[in-house]
Amino acid sequence: MQEGTTPQRCLIAKQVKWIPYIYLSPFIILFSIFGLYPMLFSAWISLHSWVLGSSLDQMKWVGLHNFKYVLTDEWFYHALYNTVWLSLIAGIPQHAIALPLATRLFQMTPQKRHILLCFYFLPFITSSVAISLVFNSIFSRDFGLLNQLLAMLHDWKFIGFKPLNWLFPASAIDWQDSSHIRWVIAFVVFWRYVGWNTLLYLSAMKTIPKELFDAAELDGAGFWQQLRHVILPTLKPMILLALTLSLIGNFQLFEEPFILTSGTGGSGQAGQTLAMYLYTTAFAEGDFTAASATAWLLFIILFSLCNLTRRISIKNDL
Protein backbone atom coordinates (compact mmCIF):
# COMPACT_ATOMS: atom_id res chain seq x y z
CA MET A 1 0.00 0.00 0.00
CA GLN A 2 1.37 3.43 -0.92
CA GLU A 3 1.94 6.01 1.77
CA GLY A 4 -1.18 8.13 2.28
CA THR A 5 -3.48 5.57 0.59
CA THR A 6 -6.34 4.44 2.78
CA PRO A 7 -7.77 0.88 2.67
CA GLN A 8 -11.10 2.31 1.46
CA ARG A 9 -9.40 3.91 -1.58
CA CYS A 10 -7.66 0.62 -2.37
CA LEU A 11 -11.00 -1.20 -2.27
CA ILE A 12 -12.61 1.40 -4.59
CA ALA A 13 -9.66 1.14 -6.99
CA LYS A 14 -10.05 -2.67 -7.15
CA GLN A 15 -13.78 -2.32 -7.79
CA VAL A 16 -13.19 0.22 -10.56
CA LYS A 17 -10.71 -2.17 -12.16
CA TRP A 18 -13.43 -4.85 -12.50
CA ILE A 19 -16.18 -2.51 -13.76
CA PRO A 20 -15.20 -2.76 -17.49
CA TYR A 21 -15.32 -6.56 -17.31
CA ILE A 22 -18.77 -6.42 -15.68
CA TYR A 23 -20.05 -4.29 -18.57
CA LEU A 24 -18.45 -6.67 -21.08
CA SER A 25 -19.68 -9.81 -19.34
CA PRO A 26 -23.06 -10.09 -21.22
CA PHE A 27 -21.23 -10.16 -24.54
CA ILE A 28 -18.53 -12.51 -23.26
CA ILE A 29 -21.12 -14.93 -21.84
CA LEU A 30 -23.30 -14.92 -24.97
CA PHE A 31 -20.30 -15.22 -27.31
CA SER A 32 -18.88 -18.09 -25.26
CA ILE A 33 -22.18 -20.00 -25.41
CA PHE A 34 -23.33 -19.28 -28.97
CA GLY A 35 -20.02 -18.49 -30.74
CA LEU A 36 -16.93 -19.95 -29.10
CA TYR A 37 -18.42 -23.25 -27.87
CA PRO A 38 -20.00 -24.26 -31.26
CA MET A 39 -16.76 -23.31 -33.01
CA LEU A 40 -14.60 -25.45 -30.71
CA PHE A 41 -17.15 -28.28 -30.78
CA SER A 42 -17.17 -28.32 -34.60
CA ALA A 43 -13.36 -28.48 -34.57
CA TRP A 44 -13.56 -31.38 -32.13
CA ILE A 45 -16.13 -33.45 -34.04
CA SER A 46 -14.33 -32.82 -37.34
CA LEU A 47 -11.63 -35.11 -35.96
CA HIS A 48 -14.07 -37.80 -34.86
CA SER A 49 -16.60 -40.26 -36.24
CA TRP A 50 -19.96 -39.46 -34.67
CA VAL A 51 -23.64 -39.82 -35.47
CA LEU A 52 -25.86 -36.91 -34.49
CA GLY A 53 -28.20 -37.88 -31.69
CA SER A 54 -25.89 -40.49 -30.20
CA SER A 55 -24.07 -39.90 -26.94
CA LEU A 56 -20.68 -38.20 -26.87
CA ASP A 57 -19.19 -41.43 -25.48
CA GLN A 58 -19.65 -43.04 -28.90
CA MET A 59 -17.31 -40.57 -30.56
CA LYS A 60 -14.38 -42.29 -32.21
CA TRP A 61 -11.12 -40.52 -32.99
CA VAL A 62 -10.38 -40.62 -36.74
CA GLY A 63 -7.82 -37.83 -37.03
CA LEU A 64 -7.87 -36.11 -40.43
CA HIS A 65 -10.07 -38.74 -42.10
CA ASN A 66 -13.02 -36.33 -42.49
CA PHE A 67 -10.76 -33.74 -44.13
CA LYS A 68 -9.41 -36.40 -46.53
CA TYR A 69 -12.97 -37.48 -47.30
CA VAL A 70 -14.04 -33.92 -48.19
CA LEU A 71 -10.86 -33.20 -50.17
CA THR A 72 -11.39 -36.32 -52.30
CA ASP A 73 -15.05 -35.52 -52.99
CA GLU A 74 -15.44 -34.14 -56.51
CA TRP A 75 -18.58 -32.18 -55.48
CA PHE A 76 -16.49 -30.18 -53.01
CA TYR A 77 -14.31 -28.91 -55.87
CA HIS A 78 -17.42 -28.34 -57.97
CA ALA A 79 -18.89 -26.16 -55.19
CA LEU A 80 -15.53 -24.42 -54.75
CA TYR A 81 -15.42 -23.61 -58.46
CA ASN A 82 -18.96 -22.22 -58.34
CA THR A 83 -18.08 -20.11 -55.30
CA VAL A 84 -14.95 -18.66 -56.91
CA TRP A 85 -16.85 -18.03 -60.16
CA LEU A 86 -19.65 -16.19 -58.34
CA SER A 87 -17.15 -14.24 -56.23
CA LEU A 88 -15.48 -12.88 -59.37
CA ILE A 89 -18.49 -12.38 -61.65
CA ALA A 90 -20.70 -10.86 -58.93
CA GLY A 91 -17.93 -9.11 -56.99
CA ILE A 92 -15.84 -7.27 -59.59
CA PRO A 93 -18.78 -5.39 -61.25
CA GLN A 94 -19.97 -4.29 -57.81
CA HIS A 95 -16.82 -2.26 -57.29
CA ALA A 96 -16.43 -1.21 -60.93
CA ILE A 97 -19.87 0.44 -60.76
CA ALA A 98 -19.92 1.48 -57.09
CA LEU A 99 -16.84 3.71 -57.42
CA PRO A 100 -18.11 5.98 -60.27
CA LEU A 101 -21.57 5.90 -58.72
CA ALA A 102 -20.23 7.07 -55.35
CA THR A 103 -18.25 9.80 -57.13
CA ARG A 104 -21.41 11.07 -58.84
CA LEU A 105 -23.30 11.03 -55.57
CA PHE A 106 -20.45 12.84 -53.85
CA GLN A 107 -20.69 15.68 -56.37
CA MET A 108 -24.46 16.11 -55.82
CA THR A 109 -26.17 18.28 -53.24
CA PRO A 110 -26.70 16.53 -49.87
CA GLN A 111 -30.48 16.39 -50.36
CA LYS A 112 -30.30 14.62 -53.74
CA ARG A 113 -27.46 12.43 -52.53
CA HIS A 114 -29.39 11.17 -49.49
CA ILE A 115 -32.53 10.38 -51.51
CA LEU A 116 -30.64 8.46 -54.20
CA LEU A 117 -28.45 6.68 -51.65
CA CYS A 118 -31.60 5.39 -49.92
CA PHE A 119 -32.71 3.75 -53.19
CA TYR A 120 -29.29 2.23 -53.82
CA PHE A 121 -28.99 0.98 -50.23
CA LEU A 122 -32.55 -0.42 -50.05
CA PRO A 123 -31.67 -3.88 -51.53
CA PHE A 124 -28.99 -4.38 -48.87
CA ILE A 125 -31.40 -3.97 -45.95
CA THR A 126 -34.22 -5.92 -47.60
CA SER A 127 -34.63 -9.53 -46.54
CA SER A 128 -32.61 -11.81 -48.78
CA VAL A 129 -35.50 -14.29 -48.73
CA ALA A 130 -37.88 -11.65 -50.10
CA ILE A 131 -35.35 -10.62 -52.75
CA SER A 132 -34.76 -14.19 -53.85
CA LEU A 133 -38.49 -14.91 -54.05
CA VAL A 134 -39.08 -11.81 -56.20
CA PHE A 135 -36.26 -12.74 -58.57
CA ASN A 136 -37.45 -16.34 -58.56
CA SER A 137 -40.77 -15.12 -59.98
CA ILE A 138 -38.99 -12.87 -62.50
CA PHE A 139 -36.82 -15.74 -63.78
CA SER A 140 -39.55 -18.39 -63.70
CA ARG A 141 -39.56 -20.45 -66.91
CA ASP A 142 -43.31 -20.60 -67.52
CA PHE A 143 -44.70 -17.52 -65.78
CA GLY A 144 -41.64 -15.29 -65.32
CA LEU A 145 -41.76 -11.63 -66.31
CA LEU A 146 -38.45 -11.82 -68.14
CA ASN A 147 -39.53 -14.65 -70.45
CA GLN A 148 -42.80 -12.85 -71.17
CA LEU A 149 -40.86 -9.69 -72.06
CA LEU A 150 -38.52 -11.63 -74.36
CA ALA A 151 -41.49 -13.33 -76.05
CA MET A 152 -43.20 -9.96 -76.54
CA LEU A 153 -40.06 -8.49 -78.14
CA HIS A 154 -39.71 -11.58 -80.37
CA ASP A 155 -43.30 -11.24 -81.62
CA TRP A 156 -43.23 -7.44 -82.01
CA LYS A 157 -44.43 -6.50 -85.49
CA PHE A 158 -43.45 -3.50 -87.58
CA ILE A 159 -45.17 -3.09 -90.98
CA GLY A 160 -46.07 -6.76 -91.02
CA PHE A 161 -42.53 -7.94 -90.15
CA LYS A 162 -40.91 -9.15 -86.96
CA PRO A 163 -37.61 -7.24 -87.01
CA LEU A 164 -36.47 -8.53 -83.60
CA ASN A 165 -37.30 -12.23 -83.97
CA TRP A 166 -33.67 -13.05 -84.79
CA LEU A 167 -32.46 -11.30 -81.65
CA PHE A 168 -34.82 -12.69 -79.01
CA PRO A 169 -35.67 -16.40 -78.51
CA ALA A 170 -39.04 -17.79 -79.56
CA SER A 171 -39.25 -20.33 -76.74
CA ALA A 172 -39.08 -19.68 -73.01
CA ILE A 173 -35.62 -19.86 -71.45
CA ASP A 174 -35.06 -22.23 -68.54
CA TRP A 175 -33.10 -19.98 -66.18
CA GLN A 176 -32.55 -22.94 -63.82
CA ASP A 177 -30.47 -24.60 -66.52
CA SER A 178 -26.79 -25.13 -65.69
CA SER A 179 -25.72 -22.62 -68.34
CA HIS A 180 -27.89 -19.82 -66.88
CA ILE A 181 -28.33 -20.33 -63.14
CA ARG A 182 -24.89 -19.00 -62.13
CA TRP A 183 -25.52 -15.81 -64.12
CA VAL A 184 -28.89 -15.37 -62.42
CA ILE A 185 -27.36 -15.77 -58.95
CA ALA A 186 -24.48 -13.42 -59.83
CA PHE A 187 -26.93 -10.77 -61.04
CA VAL A 188 -29.00 -10.94 -57.83
CA VAL A 189 -25.89 -10.75 -55.62
CA PHE A 190 -24.52 -7.85 -57.67
CA TRP A 191 -27.84 -5.96 -57.49
CA ARG A 192 -28.06 -6.44 -53.73
CA TYR A 193 -24.54 -5.39 -52.71
CA VAL A 194 -23.66 -2.61 -55.16
CA GLY A 195 -25.43 -0.10 -52.87
CA TRP A 196 -23.46 -1.25 -49.83
CA ASN A 197 -20.14 -0.73 -51.64
CA THR A 198 -21.34 2.63 -52.91
CA LEU A 199 -21.98 3.68 -49.31
CA LEU A 200 -18.51 2.53 -48.25
CA TYR A 201 -16.79 4.51 -51.01
CA LEU A 202 -18.99 7.57 -50.46
CA SER A 203 -18.14 7.59 -46.75
CA ALA A 204 -14.43 7.42 -47.58
CA MET A 205 -14.73 10.22 -50.16
CA LYS A 206 -16.04 12.58 -47.50
CA THR A 207 -12.65 12.37 -45.80
CA ILE A 208 -10.81 13.66 -48.91
CA PRO A 209 -9.82 17.34 -48.46
CA LYS A 210 -11.99 19.62 -50.58
CA GLU A 211 -8.88 21.53 -51.66
CA LEU A 212 -7.80 18.57 -53.81
CA PHE A 213 -11.03 18.71 -55.83
CA ASP A 214 -10.80 22.51 -56.11
CA ALA A 215 -7.23 22.25 -57.41
CA ALA A 216 -8.27 19.53 -59.90
CA GLU A 217 -11.12 21.70 -61.20
CA LEU A 218 -8.77 24.67 -61.60
CA ASP A 219 -6.50 22.45 -63.68
CA GLY A 220 -9.46 21.54 -65.88
CA ALA A 221 -9.86 17.95 -64.70
CA GLY A 222 -13.18 16.37 -65.65
CA PHE A 223 -15.15 13.65 -63.88
CA TRP A 224 -13.07 10.68 -65.02
CA GLN A 225 -9.77 12.54 -64.49
CA GLN A 226 -10.76 13.43 -60.92
CA LEU A 227 -11.79 9.83 -60.36
CA ARG A 228 -8.45 8.52 -61.68
CA HIS A 229 -5.98 11.05 -60.24
CA VAL A 230 -7.67 12.22 -57.02
CA ILE A 231 -10.21 9.72 -55.77
CA LEU A 232 -8.65 6.34 -56.64
CA PRO A 233 -5.20 7.05 -55.09
CA THR A 234 -6.84 8.39 -51.93
CA LEU A 235 -9.30 5.54 -51.58
CA LYS A 236 -6.81 2.66 -51.88
CA PRO A 237 -7.20 1.56 -48.22
CA MET A 238 -11.01 1.63 -48.50
CA ILE A 239 -10.91 -0.23 -51.83
CA LEU A 240 -8.82 -2.94 -50.20
CA LEU A 241 -11.23 -3.16 -47.26
CA ALA A 242 -14.29 -3.29 -49.55
CA LEU A 243 -12.70 -6.00 -51.72
CA THR A 244 -11.85 -8.04 -48.61
CA LEU A 245 -15.42 -7.73 -47.29
CA SER A 246 -16.80 -8.76 -50.70
CA LEU A 247 -14.43 -11.72 -50.79
CA ILE A 248 -15.57 -12.94 -47.36
CA GLY A 249 -19.25 -12.36 -48.13
CA ASN A 250 -19.15 -14.06 -51.54
CA PHE A 251 -17.37 -17.12 -50.18
CA GLN A 252 -20.20 -17.45 -47.64
CA LEU A 253 -23.02 -17.11 -50.19
CA PHE A 254 -25.96 -19.26 -49.14
CA GLU A 255 -29.39 -17.62 -49.06
CA GLU A 256 -29.57 -16.33 -52.65
CA PRO A 257 -28.38 -19.53 -54.40
CA PHE A 258 -30.29 -21.74 -51.97
CA ILE A 259 -33.68 -20.07 -52.61
CA LEU A 260 -33.14 -19.43 -56.33
CA THR A 261 -32.33 -23.12 -56.88
CA SER A 262 -34.95 -24.37 -54.36
CA GLY A 263 -32.13 -25.83 -52.28
CA THR A 264 -31.03 -28.25 -54.99
CA GLY A 265 -28.13 -26.28 -56.43
CA GLY A 266 -29.83 -26.17 -59.84
CA SER A 267 -29.30 -28.42 -62.83
CA GLY A 268 -25.98 -30.23 -62.51
CA GLN A 269 -25.39 -28.47 -59.15
CA ALA A 270 -24.27 -25.45 -61.19
CA GLY A 271 -25.49 -23.04 -58.49
CA GLN A 272 -24.20 -24.93 -55.45
CA THR A 273 -21.77 -22.89 -53.35
CA LEU A 274 -19.45 -24.11 -50.59
CA ALA A 275 -21.93 -22.98 -47.92
CA MET A 276 -24.69 -24.98 -49.65
CA TYR A 277 -22.37 -28.01 -49.92
CA LEU A 278 -21.75 -27.73 -46.18
CA TYR A 279 -25.49 -27.46 -45.47
CA THR A 280 -26.33 -30.44 -47.69
CA THR A 281 -23.62 -32.56 -46.09
CA ALA A 282 -24.90 -31.76 -42.59
CA PHE A 283 -28.69 -31.67 -42.91
CA ALA A 284 -29.46 -33.73 -46.03
CA GLU A 285 -26.83 -36.46 -45.62
CA GLY A 286 -26.65 -36.19 -41.81
CA ASP A 287 -22.84 -36.23 -41.80
CA PHE A 288 -22.02 -33.49 -39.31
CA THR A 289 -18.39 -34.54 -38.97
CA ALA A 290 -17.68 -34.06 -42.68
CA ALA A 291 -19.68 -30.82 -42.62
CA SER A 292 -17.52 -29.55 -39.75
CA ALA A 293 -14.40 -30.45 -41.71
CA THR A 294 -15.81 -28.51 -44.69
CA ALA A 295 -16.46 -25.50 -42.45
CA TRP A 296 -12.85 -25.50 -41.26
CA LEU A 297 -11.56 -25.91 -44.83
CA LEU A 298 -13.66 -22.89 -45.80
CA PHE A 299 -12.17 -20.99 -42.85
CA ILE A 300 -8.63 -21.91 -43.97
CA ILE A 301 -9.36 -20.73 -47.54
CA LEU A 302 -10.81 -17.42 -46.32
CA PHE A 303 -8.00 -16.90 -43.81
CA SER A 304 -5.40 -17.49 -46.55
CA LEU A 305 -7.10 -15.08 -48.95
CA CYS A 306 -7.47 -12.38 -46.27
CA ASN A 307 -3.83 -12.85 -45.30
CA LEU A 308 -2.89 -12.48 -48.97
CA THR A 309 -4.79 -9.17 -49.23
CA ARG A 310 -3.10 -8.00 -46.01
CA ARG A 311 0.33 -8.80 -47.44
CA ILE A 312 -0.55 -6.95 -50.65
CA SER A 313 -1.64 -3.92 -48.64
CA ILE A 314 1.58 -3.94 -46.61
CA LYS A 315 3.71 -4.37 -49.75
CA ASN A 316 1.98 -1.41 -51.44
CA ASP A 317 2.00 0.69 -48.25
CA LEU A 318 -1.82 0.95 -48.11
XYZ file of C-alpha atoms in Angstrom:
318
model
C 0.000 0.000 0.000
C 1.372 3.429 -0.915
C 1.941 6.009 1.770
C -1.180 8.132 2.277
C -3.482 5.567 0.590
C -6.338 4.444 2.776
C -7.770 0.880 2.667
C -11.102 2.313 1.461
C -9.401 3.910 -1.584
C -7.657 0.623 -2.370
C -11.001 -1.196 -2.269
C -12.608 1.396 -4.589
C -9.660 1.136 -6.988
C -10.046 -2.667 -7.153
C -13.784 -2.321 -7.791
C -13.186 0.222 -10.559
C -10.707 -2.175 -12.159
C -13.429 -4.851 -12.497
C -16.178 -2.513 -13.758
C -15.205 -2.763 -17.494
C -15.324 -6.563 -17.312
C -18.766 -6.418 -15.676
C -20.053 -4.292 -18.570
C -18.451 -6.668 -21.075
C -19.684 -9.811 -19.339
C -23.065 -10.086 -21.216
C -21.234 -10.165 -24.541
C -18.528 -12.513 -23.261
C -21.116 -14.934 -21.839
C -23.300 -14.918 -24.973
C -20.305 -15.219 -27.310
C -18.881 -18.090 -25.257
C -22.176 -20.004 -25.411
C -23.331 -19.280 -28.971
C -20.022 -18.486 -30.736
C -16.925 -19.953 -29.100
C -18.417 -23.252 -27.874
C -19.998 -24.256 -31.263
C -16.758 -23.310 -33.008
C -14.600 -25.445 -30.705
C -17.150 -28.278 -30.780
C -17.169 -28.322 -34.595
C -13.357 -28.481 -34.575
C -13.557 -31.377 -32.129
C -16.130 -33.446 -34.040
C -14.335 -32.815 -37.345
C -11.628 -35.105 -35.960
C -14.071 -37.805 -34.857
C -16.596 -40.255 -36.240
C -19.955 -39.459 -34.668
C -23.641 -39.818 -35.471
C -25.856 -36.911 -34.494
C -28.200 -37.881 -31.685
C -25.893 -40.493 -30.199
C -24.067 -39.904 -26.939
C -20.682 -38.203 -26.875
C -19.186 -41.431 -25.475
C -19.651 -43.040 -28.898
C -17.314 -40.566 -30.559
C -14.380 -42.294 -32.208
C -11.124 -40.524 -32.986
C -10.380 -40.623 -36.744
C -7.824 -37.825 -37.028
C -7.871 -36.113 -40.429
C -10.075 -38.740 -42.096
C -13.022 -36.333 -42.488
C -10.764 -33.738 -44.127
C -9.408 -36.397 -46.526
C -12.973 -37.483 -47.299
C -14.039 -33.923 -48.194
C -10.859 -33.198 -50.173
C -11.395 -36.319 -52.297
C -15.055 -35.522 -52.988
C -15.444 -34.138 -56.513
C -18.582 -32.181 -55.475
C -16.493 -30.180 -53.010
C -14.315 -28.909 -55.867
C -17.418 -28.342 -57.971
C -18.893 -26.163 -55.195
C -15.529 -24.422 -54.746
C -15.416 -23.610 -58.462
C -18.962 -22.218 -58.336
C -18.076 -20.114 -55.297
C -14.948 -18.656 -56.907
C -16.849 -18.031 -60.164
C -19.653 -16.192 -58.341
C -17.148 -14.242 -56.235
C -15.477 -12.884 -59.369
C -18.491 -12.383 -61.646
C -20.699 -10.860 -58.927
C -17.931 -9.112 -56.995
C -15.841 -7.267 -59.594
C -18.783 -5.393 -61.249
C -19.973 -4.287 -57.805
C -16.819 -2.256 -57.292
C -16.434 -1.210 -60.932
C -19.872 0.441 -60.759
C -19.924 1.479 -57.088
C -16.839 3.708 -57.423
C -18.106 5.978 -60.270
C -21.569 5.898 -58.722
C -20.235 7.072 -55.352
C -18.252 9.800 -57.131
C -21.410 11.072 -58.843
C -23.305 11.033 -55.567
C -20.446 12.844 -53.848
C -20.688 15.679 -56.366
C -24.461 16.115 -55.819
C -26.173 18.283 -53.243
C -26.697 16.532 -49.869
C -30.483 16.388 -50.358
C -30.301 14.622 -53.743
C -27.463 12.426 -52.530
C -29.387 11.169 -49.489
C -32.528 10.382 -51.510
C -30.645 8.459 -54.202
C -28.455 6.678 -51.649
C -31.598 5.387 -49.918
C -32.711 3.747 -53.188
C -29.285 2.229 -53.823
C -28.995 0.976 -50.227
C -32.546 -0.422 -50.050
C -31.675 -3.878 -51.531
C -28.990 -4.383 -48.873
C -31.399 -3.971 -45.948
C -34.215 -5.921 -47.604
C -34.632 -9.532 -46.539
C -32.606 -11.807 -48.783
C -35.502 -14.294 -48.727
C -37.884 -11.649 -50.103
C -35.346 -10.615 -52.749
C -34.758 -14.188 -53.845
C -38.493 -14.908 -54.046
C -39.078 -11.812 -56.198
C -36.255 -12.744 -58.567
C -37.450 -16.341 -58.565
C -40.769 -15.125 -59.977
C -38.992 -12.874 -62.497
C -36.818 -15.742 -63.782
C -39.551 -18.393 -63.695
C -39.565 -20.452 -66.907
C -43.309 -20.603 -67.520
C -44.698 -17.522 -65.785
C -41.637 -15.287 -65.324
C -41.761 -11.626 -66.309
C -38.447 -11.819 -68.141
C -39.529 -14.651 -70.447
C -42.804 -12.850 -71.169
C -40.865 -9.687 -72.058
C -38.516 -11.627 -74.360
C -41.492 -13.329 -76.048
C -43.199 -9.963 -76.544
C -40.065 -8.494 -78.142
C -39.712 -11.583 -80.375
C -43.301 -11.242 -81.618
C -43.234 -7.436 -82.005
C -44.428 -6.496 -85.492
C -43.454 -3.504 -87.576
C -45.169 -3.085 -90.984
C -46.070 -6.763 -91.018
C -42.532 -7.938 -90.151
C -40.913 -9.152 -86.963
C -37.606 -7.238 -87.007
C -36.469 -8.531 -83.598
C -37.301 -12.227 -83.971
C -33.670 -13.047 -84.789
C -32.461 -11.305 -81.651
C -34.818 -12.688 -79.010
C -35.672 -16.403 -78.507
C -39.044 -17.790 -79.560
C -39.247 -20.330 -76.742
C -39.079 -19.679 -73.005
C -35.616 -19.862 -71.451
C -35.065 -22.230 -68.538
C -33.099 -19.981 -66.176
C -32.550 -22.936 -63.820
C -30.468 -24.602 -66.525
C -26.794 -25.134 -65.695
C -25.720 -22.617 -68.339
C -27.886 -19.824 -66.879
C -28.326 -20.330 -63.139
C -24.888 -19.005 -62.133
C -25.518 -15.811 -64.125
C -28.886 -15.370 -62.424
C -27.356 -15.771 -58.954
C -24.478 -13.425 -59.833
C -26.926 -10.765 -61.041
C -29.003 -10.941 -57.830
C -25.894 -10.750 -55.622
C -24.522 -7.847 -57.673
C -27.841 -5.963 -57.488
C -28.057 -6.441 -53.732
C -24.541 -5.388 -52.705
C -23.659 -2.609 -55.156
C -25.434 -0.099 -52.867
C -23.461 -1.254 -49.834
C -20.143 -0.733 -51.637
C -21.340 2.635 -52.909
C -21.981 3.680 -49.309
C -18.508 2.531 -48.247
C -16.794 4.512 -51.009
C -18.988 7.566 -50.460
C -18.137 7.591 -46.747
C -14.434 7.422 -47.582
C -14.727 10.224 -50.157
C -16.044 12.577 -47.498
C -12.646 12.368 -45.796
C -10.815 13.665 -48.909
C -9.816 17.341 -48.463
C -11.990 19.622 -50.576
C -8.880 21.533 -51.660
C -7.798 18.571 -53.813
C -11.034 18.711 -55.831
C -10.803 22.506 -56.114
C -7.232 22.252 -57.408
C -8.266 19.535 -59.899
C -11.117 21.705 -61.201
C -8.769 24.674 -61.597
C -6.495 22.446 -63.685
C -9.464 21.539 -65.883
C -9.856 17.954 -64.697
C -13.180 16.373 -65.648
C -15.153 13.648 -63.883
C -13.067 10.685 -65.018
C -9.767 12.543 -64.489
C -10.759 13.431 -60.921
C -11.786 9.830 -60.365
C -8.450 8.519 -61.679
C -5.982 11.047 -60.238
C -7.666 12.219 -57.023
C -10.209 9.720 -55.767
C -8.648 6.342 -56.642
C -5.204 7.050 -55.089
C -6.841 8.387 -51.929
C -9.300 5.543 -51.583
C -6.811 2.662 -51.881
C -7.203 1.559 -48.222
C -11.011 1.629 -48.496
C -10.915 -0.230 -51.833
C -8.816 -2.936 -50.199
C -11.228 -3.162 -47.260
C -14.293 -3.294 -49.546
C -12.698 -6.002 -51.716
C -11.854 -8.036 -48.609
C -15.417 -7.735 -47.289
C -16.805 -8.765 -50.696
C -14.432 -11.721 -50.787
C -15.566 -12.936 -47.357
C -19.247 -12.363 -48.128
C -19.148 -14.056 -51.537
C -17.374 -17.118 -50.177
C -20.200 -17.453 -47.638
C -23.016 -17.112 -50.192
C -25.955 -19.258 -49.136
C -29.394 -17.622 -49.059
C -29.568 -16.330 -52.645
C -28.380 -19.528 -54.400
C -30.295 -21.745 -51.965
C -33.676 -20.066 -52.606
C -33.139 -19.434 -56.332
C -32.331 -23.117 -56.877
C -34.948 -24.371 -54.364
C -32.133 -25.826 -52.275
C -31.032 -28.249 -54.992
C -28.129 -26.284 -56.431
C -29.834 -26.171 -59.837
C -29.299 -28.418 -62.829
C -25.978 -30.227 -62.506
C -25.387 -28.470 -59.154
C -24.272 -25.449 -61.189
C -25.491 -23.044 -58.489
C -24.205 -24.927 -55.452
C -21.769 -22.894 -53.352
C -19.449 -24.108 -50.593
C -21.926 -22.984 -47.920
C -24.687 -24.980 -49.653
C -22.375 -28.006 -49.918
C -21.747 -27.730 -46.175
C -25.490 -27.456 -45.466
C -26.330 -30.437 -47.692
C -23.623 -32.559 -46.087
C -24.896 -31.760 -42.593
C -28.686 -31.668 -42.908
C -29.464 -33.731 -46.033
C -26.834 -36.465 -45.617
C -26.653 -36.190 -41.811
C -22.842 -36.226 -41.800
C -22.018 -33.489 -39.309
C -18.387 -34.539 -38.969
C -17.678 -34.063 -42.683
C -19.682 -30.822 -42.621
C -17.524 -29.555 -39.749
C -14.403 -30.455 -41.706
C -15.813 -28.513 -44.695
C -16.462 -25.501 -42.447
C -12.853 -25.497 -41.265
C -11.562 -25.911 -44.825
C -13.658 -22.888 -45.796
C -12.172 -20.995 -42.854
C -8.633 -21.910 -43.970
C -9.364 -20.734 -47.537
C -10.807 -17.421 -46.318
C -8.001 -16.898 -43.810
C -5.401 -17.493 -46.545
C -7.102 -15.076 -48.953
C -7.466 -12.382 -46.274
C -3.834 -12.855 -45.300
C -2.894 -12.479 -48.968
C -4.788 -9.170 -49.225
C -3.095 -8.003 -46.009
C 0.328 -8.795 -47.441
C -0.552 -6.951 -50.646
C -1.638 -3.922 -48.638
C 1.579 -3.942 -46.609
C 3.710 -4.367 -49.746
C 1.981 -1.413 -51.441
C 2.001 0.688 -48.249
C -1.816 0.952 -48.108
